[in-house]
Coordinates of C-alpha atoms in Angstrom, one line a residue:
M1438 CA 90.4 127.2 91.6
T1439 CA 91.6 124.6 94.1
S1440 CA 93.0 126.3 97.1
R1441 CA 96.2 125.2 98.5
K1442 CA 97.2 124.4 101.9
P1443 CA 99.3 126.9 103.9
P1444 CA 102.7 125.9 103.0
V1445 CA 105.1 124.7 105.8
V1446 CA 108.4 126.8 105.9
E1447 CA 111.6 124.8 106.5
R1448 CA 114.4 126.0 108.4
S1449 CA 117.5 124.1 109.2
V1450 CA 118.0 123.9 112.9
A1451 CA 121.6 123.6 112.5
S1452 CA 121.5 126.7 110.9
P1453 CA 119.4 129.3 112.2
L1454 CA 118.9 133.0 111.0
S1455 CA 121.1 134.5 113.7
A1456 CA 123.7 132.6 112.2
T1457 CA 123.5 133.7 108.8
N1458 CA 124.0 137.3 109.5
G1459 CA 120.3 138.5 109.0
A1460 CA 120.4 136.9 105.7
V1461 CA 116.6 134.6 104.5
P1462 CA 116.4 131.4 105.1
V1463 CA 116.7 128.9 102.7
V1464 CA 113.1 128.0 102.1
R1465 CA 112.1 124.2 100.5
P1466 CA 109.0 123.9 98.4
R1467 CA 107.3 121.0 98.6
I1468 CA 107.3 119.4 94.8
G1469 CA 104.5 117.5 93.1
L1470 CA 105.8 115.3 90.6
A1471 CA 103.1 114.1 87.9
L1472 CA 103.6 111.4 85.4
G1473 CA 100.9 111.1 82.6
G1474 CA 100.0 107.8 80.3
G1475 CA 100.9 107.1 77.1
G1476 CA 101.9 103.3 76.7
A1477 CA 105.6 102.7 75.5
R1478 CA 105.5 106.8 74.9
G1479 CA 105.9 106.6 79.0
L1480 CA 109.5 105.0 78.7
A1481 CA 110.4 109.2 78.6
H1482 CA 109.5 109.0 82.3
I1483 CA 112.9 107.1 83.6
V1484 CA 115.1 110.2 81.8
M1485 CA 112.7 112.8 83.7
L1486 CA 113.3 110.8 87.0
E1487 CA 116.8 110.9 86.3
A1488 CA 116.6 114.6 86.2
F1489 CA 115.7 115.0 89.8
D1490 CA 118.3 112.3 90.8
E1491 CA 121.2 114.6 89.2
L1492 CA 119.9 118.1 90.7
G1493 CA 119.6 116.2 94.1
I1494 CA 115.5 116.9 94.0
K1495 CA 113.1 114.8 95.8
P1496 CA 109.5 115.5 95.1
T1497 CA 107.4 115.5 98.2
I1498 CA 104.4 113.9 96.8
M1499 CA 103.7 112.0 93.3
S1500 CA 100.8 111.0 90.8
G1501 CA 100.7 108.8 88.1
T1502 CA 98.3 107.2 85.6
S1503 CA 98.9 103.6 83.6
I1504 CA 102.4 103.8 83.0
G1505 CA 103.4 107.1 84.8
A1506 CA 101.5 105.1 87.7
I1507 CA 104.0 102.3 87.2
Y1508 CA 107.1 104.7 87.6
A1509 CA 105.6 106.8 90.2
A1510 CA 105.4 103.9 92.0
A1511 CA 108.8 102.8 91.5
Y1512 CA 110.3 105.9 92.2
A1513 CA 108.2 106.6 95.1
S1514 CA 109.6 103.2 96.5
G1515 CA 112.9 104.8 96.9
I1516 CA 114.3 103.2 93.1
S1517 CA 116.4 105.5 91.4
G1518 CA 116.0 106.7 87.4
K1519 CA 119.2 105.3 86.9
E1520 CA 118.1 102.0 88.5
L1521 CA 114.9 102.3 86.4
R1522 CA 116.9 102.7 83.2
V1523 CA 118.7 99.0 83.7
H1524 CA 115.6 97.1 84.6
T1525 CA 113.7 98.3 81.7
K1526 CA 115.9 97.4 79.1
D1527 CA 116.8 94.3 80.9
I1528 CA 113.2 93.0 80.6
L1529 CA 112.9 94.5 77.1
S1530 CA 116.0 92.2 76.0
P1531 CA 115.8 88.8 74.8
R1532 CA 116.8 87.5 78.0
F1533 CA 113.3 88.3 79.1
G1534 CA 111.3 86.5 75.9
L1535 CA 108.1 86.5 77.2
V1536 CA 107.8 90.4 77.9
R1537 CA 109.9 91.0 74.2
D1538 CA 107.4 88.4 72.1
L1539 CA 104.5 90.5 74.2
F1540 CA 105.0 93.3 72.7
A1541 CA 106.5 92.8 69.4
A1542 CA 103.2 91.2 68.6
R1543 CA 101.9 95.0 68.8
S1544 CA 98.2 95.6 67.4
Q1545 CA 98.7 93.0 64.6
T1546 CA 98.7 90.2 66.8
L1547 CA 96.5 91.3 69.3
Q1548 CA 94.1 92.0 66.7
R1549 CA 94.2 88.2 65.7
L1550 CA 94.1 86.9 69.6
Y1551 CA 90.9 89.3 70.4
N1552 CA 87.6 88.7 69.6
P1553 CA 85.1 91.1 70.9
F1554 CA 81.9 88.4 70.8
T1555 CA 84.0 86.1 72.9
R1556 CA 86.2 87.7 75.1
S1557 CA 86.2 90.8 77.2
A1558 CA 89.7 91.3 77.1
I1559 CA 93.2 89.4 76.5
L1560 CA 95.5 90.5 79.5
D1561 CA 95.5 90.4 82.7
P1562 CA 97.2 93.8 84.4
N1563 CA 98.3 92.1 87.5
A1564 CA 99.9 89.3 85.7
L1565 CA 101.9 91.5 83.1
L1566 CA 102.5 93.3 86.7
D1567 CA 104.5 90.3 87.8
L1568 CA 106.9 90.5 84.6
V1569 CA 107.3 94.2 84.3
M1570 CA 107.0 95.7 87.7
P1571 CA 110.9 95.9 89.7
K1572 CA 110.7 93.3 92.5
H1573 CA 111.3 96.2 95.5
V1574 CA 108.3 97.9 95.0
R1575 CA 106.8 98.5 98.4
A1576 CA 103.6 96.5 98.8
N1577 CA 101.6 99.1 100.6
F1578 CA 101.1 102.7 100.2
A1579 CA 101.6 103.4 103.9
D1580 CA 105.3 102.0 103.1
L1581 CA 106.3 104.1 100.5
E1582 CA 109.0 107.0 100.5
I1583 CA 106.9 109.4 98.9
P1584 CA 103.4 110.0 99.3
L1585 CA 101.6 108.7 96.0
H1586 CA 98.3 109.3 94.1
I1587 CA 97.3 107.0 91.6
M1588 CA 94.4 107.5 88.9
A1589 CA 92.1 105.0 88.0
S1590 CA 88.7 105.1 86.7
D1591 CA 84.8 103.7 87.8
F1592 CA 83.7 102.0 84.6
Y1593 CA 80.0 102.1 85.8
E1594 CA 79.9 105.3 87.5
Q1595 CA 82.1 107.0 85.0
E1596 CA 84.5 108.9 87.4
P1597 CA 87.8 109.0 88.6
V1598 CA 89.0 106.8 91.2
V1599 CA 92.3 108.2 93.4
F1600 CA 94.1 106.0 95.4
T1601 CA 96.3 106.7 98.2
A1602 CA 96.0 103.8 100.9
G1603 CA 96.1 100.2 100.3
L1604 CA 98.0 97.9 97.9
V1605 CA 100.0 99.8 95.2
R1606 CA 100.0 96.8 92.8
T1607 CA 96.2 96.5 93.3
A1608 CA 96.1 100.2 92.2
V1609 CA 98.8 100.1 89.7
A1610 CA 97.0 97.6 88.1
A1611 CA 93.8 99.6 88.2
S1612 CA 95.4 102.1 86.4
M1613 CA 96.8 100.8 83.6
A1614 CA 93.5 98.4 82.6
L1615 CA 92.9 99.8 79.0
P1616 CA 89.8 98.5 77.9
V1617 CA 89.5 95.5 75.6
I1618 CA 93.7 94.8 75.9
F1619 CA 93.1 94.3 80.4
H1620 CA 90.6 92.6 82.0
P1621 CA 89.3 95.4 84.3
V1622 CA 89.8 95.0 88.2
V1623 CA 87.5 94.6 90.7
R1624 CA 87.5 95.6 94.0
G1625 CA 84.2 95.6 96.1
T1626 CA 81.7 97.0 94.2
Q1627 CA 83.4 99.0 91.8
V1628 CA 84.8 98.2 88.4
L1629 CA 88.1 100.0 87.8
I1630 CA 89.7 100.5 84.4
D1631 CA 92.7 102.8 82.6
G1632 CA 93.1 105.8 84.9
G1633 CA 93.8 107.5 81.6
M1634 CA 89.9 107.4 81.0
T1635 CA 89.4 109.9 83.5
N1636 CA 92.7 112.0 84.4
P1637 CA 95.5 111.2 81.7
L1638 CA 97.7 113.8 83.3
P1639 CA 96.6 113.6 87.2
F1640 CA 98.8 117.1 88.1
D1641 CA 95.3 118.3 89.3
V1642 CA 95.2 115.9 92.2
I1643 CA 98.6 116.9 94.0
T1644 CA 97.8 120.5 93.5
P1645 CA 96.7 121.2 96.9
H1646 CA 100.1 119.6 98.6
A1647 CA 102.6 120.8 96.6
D1648 CA 104.3 124.5 95.8
I1649 CA 105.6 123.4 92.5
V1650 CA 104.1 121.4 90.7
V1651 CA 105.6 119.4 87.5
A1652 CA 103.4 117.2 85.2
I1653 CA 105.4 115.5 82.3
D1654 CA 103.0 114.7 79.2
V1655 CA 104.1 111.8 77.2
S1656 CA 100.9 111.8 75.6
G1657 CA 100.2 111.3 71.6
A1658 CA 98.5 111.0 68.4
P1659 CA 98.0 107.6 66.2
V1660 CA 101.3 107.4 63.8
P1661 CA 100.2 106.2 60.1
D1662 CA 100.8 103.5 58.8
P1663 CA 102.8 103.9 55.2
K1664 CA 101.3 100.5 54.5
R1665 CA 97.1 101.3 55.0
A1666 CA 95.7 104.2 53.8
T1667 CA 93.2 103.5 56.7
P1668 CA 93.7 102.1 59.9
T1669 CA 92.2 98.8 61.2
A1670 CA 88.8 98.9 63.3
F1671 CA 91.2 97.2 65.9
E1672 CA 93.5 100.0 65.5
A1673 CA 91.0 102.9 65.7
L1674 CA 89.5 101.3 68.9
F1675 CA 92.6 101.7 70.8
A1676 CA 93.8 104.8 69.2
S1677 CA 90.4 106.2 70.2
A1678 CA 91.1 106.1 74.1
F1679 CA 94.4 108.2 73.3
L1680 CA 92.8 110.9 71.4
F1681 CA 90.2 111.0 74.2
E1682 CA 92.9 111.6 76.7
R1683 CA 94.7 113.7 74.6
S1684 CA 91.0 115.7 74.5
I1685 CA 91.1 115.9 78.5
I1686 CA 94.7 116.9 79.0
K1687 CA 93.5 119.6 76.6
E1688 CA 90.1 121.0 78.3
K1689 CA 92.5 120.7 81.9
L1690 CA 95.2 122.8 80.8
K1691 CA 92.6 125.8 79.9
A1692 CA 91.0 125.4 83.6
S1693 CA 94.4 125.3 85.7
Q1694 CA 98.0 124.6 84.9
P1695 CA 100.8 123.1 86.5
D1696 CA 104.3 125.7 87.4
I1697 CA 105.9 123.2 84.8
L1698 CA 104.7 121.1 82.0
I1699 CA 106.9 119.3 79.9
S1700 CA 105.9 117.5 76.7
A1701 CA 108.2 114.3 76.8
G1702 CA 108.6 114.9 72.5
T1703 CA 107.6 110.8 72.1
S1704 CA 104.4 111.7 70.4
Q1705 CA 106.0 110.3 67.2
F1706 CA 106.0 106.9 69.1
Q1707 CA 103.3 104.2 68.8
V1708 CA 101.6 103.1 72.1
L1709 CA 103.1 99.7 71.6
D1710 CA 106.5 100.6 70.5
F1711 CA 108.4 99.5 73.6
L1712 CA 111.1 97.9 71.8
K1713 CA 112.1 101.1 71.2
F1714 CA 113.2 102.0 74.0
D1715 CA 116.8 103.3 72.8
E1716 CA 114.9 105.5 70.7
I1717 CA 112.6 106.6 73.0
I1718 CA 114.9 107.4 75.7
A1719 CA 117.4 109.4 73.4
A1720 CA 114.0 111.2 71.8
A1721 CA 113.3 112.4 75.7
E1722 CA 116.8 113.6 76.5
P1723 CA 116.3 117.1 75.1
A1724 CA 112.6 117.6 77.3
K1725 CA 114.9 115.9 80.3
D1726 CA 117.3 119.0 79.6
R1727 CA 114.4 121.7 79.6
L1728 CA 113.6 120.1 82.7
K1729 CA 116.3 120.7 84.7
F1730 CA 117.0 123.9 83.4
Q1731 CA 113.6 125.1 84.7
L1732 CA 113.8 123.4 87.8
E1733 CA 117.2 124.8 88.4
R1734 CA 115.4 128.0 87.3
I1735 CA 112.6 128.0 89.6
L1736 CA 113.9 126.8 93.2
S1737 CA 117.1 129.1 92.9
V1738 CA 117.0 131.7 95.3
E1739 CA 118.8 134.3 93.1
T1740 CA 115.8 134.2 90.7
L1741 CA 113.1 134.4 93.0
A1742 CA 112.7 138.1 92.3
Q1743 CA 112.1 137.3 88.4
I1744 CA 110.2 134.3 89.3
D1745 CA 107.2 135.6 86.8
S1746 CA 109.9 135.7 83.9
P1747 CA 108.6 133.2 81.3
L1748 CA 109.9 129.5 81.8
T1749 CA 108.3 128.3 78.4
S1750 CA 106.9 129.7 75.6
N1751 CA 103.6 128.0 76.3
P1752 CA 101.0 130.8 76.9
V1753 CA 98.7 128.5 79.1
C1754 CA 101.1 128.7 81.5
E1755 CA 101.1 132.0 82.6
P1756 CA 98.6 132.0 85.3
A1757 CA 100.5 128.9 86.8
R1758 CA 103.5 131.4 86.7
A1759 CA 101.9 134.3 88.6
R1760 CA 100.5 131.9 91.5
R1761 CA 103.8 130.5 91.7
G1762 CA 105.7 133.7 92.0
S1763 CA 103.3 135.3 94.7
R1764 CA 103.4 132.1 96.3
L1765 CA 107.0 131.5 97.0
L1766 CA 107.8 135.1 97.0
S1767 CA 105.0 135.0 100.4
R1768 CA 106.6 132.1 101.5
R1769 CA 110.2 133.6 101.4
R1770 CA 108.5 136.9 103.4
S1771 CA 106.9 134.9 105.8
S1772 CA 109.6 133.0 106.5
T1773 CA 111.1 136.4 108.7
D1774 CA 107.5 137.3 110.2
G1775 CA 108.2 135.8 113.6
D1776 CA 112.2 136.3 113.8

């Protein structure tokens, strides 16, 4: 289990303990938010970010993989969930014909474009980011409002790569560079590909820096095509990457869990279903409500005494509840130790 840094107890200088009639000062937990990869299913990240905005809560650290890296970079730049909803819907509208046509083509046209004997990939991830990334995303990690970890994978070393400094666009491009579809990103001697190949749900990289870790899982399985009994060779190759990612997530959750794990409820959509924006957003709304409920409950001072009570029916989260309860309660006690 990864060791955690000693938590920092925040007190309001305007409201010292003596001014609260001896009440325990409010402890503000450090909240980490991890946004996973999953293609079009990751549009659900928008409503999860809206949940934070509606509660008036800001993560103190974030991480992202693939499409999760795009939305994490935007949110860490100060762009709200509502603004991301408007921006994404806009770039998928007929006004942005090139982007719309790309996703309308989906795998059938991509398959015709791809020749494994003459081409290593079809698309340049940087060129796609020029089309889809909000213009107000900060250029450098040092300029972000929220510290950010972006996941990529070293193709030759077969190891995860974590970006925390340098150019944000380079990190995001590497994180989304799914082999076959996107050209890899070269950084020095490294050839970088999709972060989902090594860490599709990167909650573990921010765990040492947060008291409460929230992970949004937008992974999914291939969706059967009623017109065909079996997938094409290209579809099978494309989907195999996401099957691999789901296996990684399952194994990770056996070893450790985030404090709040939200499945976005969008697994019924295909990876390139970006034009089903409204349907994906609607499908994610119940998960948004669950996230808000769990955040309110875990952050409520009144429920700290019952912090070990179940937040979800998922049994793999039990160890995380125990850690969270003891961690937050100890912080609450330590806030009065020197008073």
